[in-house]
Short mmCIF file of C-alpha atoms in Angstrom, two decimals:
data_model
loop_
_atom_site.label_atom_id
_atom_site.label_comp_id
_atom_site.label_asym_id
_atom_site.label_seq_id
_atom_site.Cartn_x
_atom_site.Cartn_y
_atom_site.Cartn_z
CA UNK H 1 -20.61 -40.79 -15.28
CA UNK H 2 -17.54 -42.95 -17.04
CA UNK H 3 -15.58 -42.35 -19.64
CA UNK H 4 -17.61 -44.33 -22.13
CA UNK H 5 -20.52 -42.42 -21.15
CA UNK H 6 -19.07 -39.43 -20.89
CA UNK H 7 -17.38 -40.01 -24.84
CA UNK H 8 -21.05 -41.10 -26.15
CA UNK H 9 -22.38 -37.74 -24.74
CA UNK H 10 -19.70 -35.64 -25.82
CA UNK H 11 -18.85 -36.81 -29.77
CA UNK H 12 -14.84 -37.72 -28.53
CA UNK H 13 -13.02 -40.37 -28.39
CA UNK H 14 -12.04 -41.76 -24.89
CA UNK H 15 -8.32 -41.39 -26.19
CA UNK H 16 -9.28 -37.69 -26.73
CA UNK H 17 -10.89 -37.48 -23.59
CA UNK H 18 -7.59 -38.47 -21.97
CA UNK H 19 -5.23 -36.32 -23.61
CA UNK H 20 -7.12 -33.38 -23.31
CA UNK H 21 -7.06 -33.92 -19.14
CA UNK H 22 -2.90 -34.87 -19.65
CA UNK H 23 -2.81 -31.58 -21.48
CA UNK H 24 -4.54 -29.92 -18.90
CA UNK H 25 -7.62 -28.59 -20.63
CA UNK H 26 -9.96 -30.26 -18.26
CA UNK H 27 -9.73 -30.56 -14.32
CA UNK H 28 -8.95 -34.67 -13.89
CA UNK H 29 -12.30 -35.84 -12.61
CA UNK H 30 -12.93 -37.34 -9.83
CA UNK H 31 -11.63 -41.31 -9.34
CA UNK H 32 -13.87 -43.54 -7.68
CA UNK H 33 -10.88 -46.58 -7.17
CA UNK H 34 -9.38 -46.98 -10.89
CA UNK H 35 -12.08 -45.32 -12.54
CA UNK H 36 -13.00 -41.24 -14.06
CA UNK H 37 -15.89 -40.18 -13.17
CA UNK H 38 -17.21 -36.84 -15.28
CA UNK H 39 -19.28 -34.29 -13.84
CA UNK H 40 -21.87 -32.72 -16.47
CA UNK H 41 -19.93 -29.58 -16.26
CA UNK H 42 -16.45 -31.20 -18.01
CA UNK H 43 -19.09 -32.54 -20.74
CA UNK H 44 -19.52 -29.17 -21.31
CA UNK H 45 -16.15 -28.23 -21.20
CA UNK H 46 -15.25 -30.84 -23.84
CA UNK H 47 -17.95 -29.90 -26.27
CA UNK H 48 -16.52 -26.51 -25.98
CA UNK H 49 -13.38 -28.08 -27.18
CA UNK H 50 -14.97 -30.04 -29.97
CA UNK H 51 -16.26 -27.06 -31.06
CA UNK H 52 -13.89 -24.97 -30.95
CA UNK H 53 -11.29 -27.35 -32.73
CA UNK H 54 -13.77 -27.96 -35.55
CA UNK H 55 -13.48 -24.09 -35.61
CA UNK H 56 -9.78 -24.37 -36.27
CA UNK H 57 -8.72 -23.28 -32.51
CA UNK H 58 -5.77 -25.20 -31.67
CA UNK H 59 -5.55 -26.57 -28.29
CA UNK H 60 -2.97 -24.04 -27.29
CA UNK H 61 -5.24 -21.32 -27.92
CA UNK H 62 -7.71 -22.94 -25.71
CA UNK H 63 -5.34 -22.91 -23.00
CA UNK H 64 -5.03 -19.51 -22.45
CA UNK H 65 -8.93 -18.96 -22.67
CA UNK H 66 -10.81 -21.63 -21.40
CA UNK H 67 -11.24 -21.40 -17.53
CA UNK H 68 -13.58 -23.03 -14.93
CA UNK H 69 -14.90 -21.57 -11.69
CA UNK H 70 -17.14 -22.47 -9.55
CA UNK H 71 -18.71 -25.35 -12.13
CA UNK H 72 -19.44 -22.12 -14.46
CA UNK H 73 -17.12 -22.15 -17.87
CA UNK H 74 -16.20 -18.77 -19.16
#
């Protein structure tokens, strides 16, 4: 899915959704020419960081603990 879609499914901005891939929080997604496209997994990722930051993590905290393999988030 795009970016729109994937900011509609998610609660974030598509700003957000940007600077949470610059800052390295999400894997960059897959580019079909010019344009993201999001895998259901990294909608789950970024809920996880919505959540988390409405918890008060900050996004350095989420660094060190949020990790990806094999499509599974631990």
């Amino acid at each position: 899915m795009y970016i729109g879609e994937t900011s509609k499914k998610t609660g974030l901005s598509i700003k957000a959704i940007r600077f949470y891939e610059e800052q390295g929080l999400i894997n960059p997604p897959e580019r079909i020419g010019r344009y993201r496209v999001y895998q259901e997994t990294d909608v789950e990722l970024l809920i996880l960081i919505r959540e988390a930051k409405e918890l008060g993590v900050t996004l350095s905290q989420l660094k060190g603990i949020i990790t990806e393999s094999n499509g599974t988030i631990d």
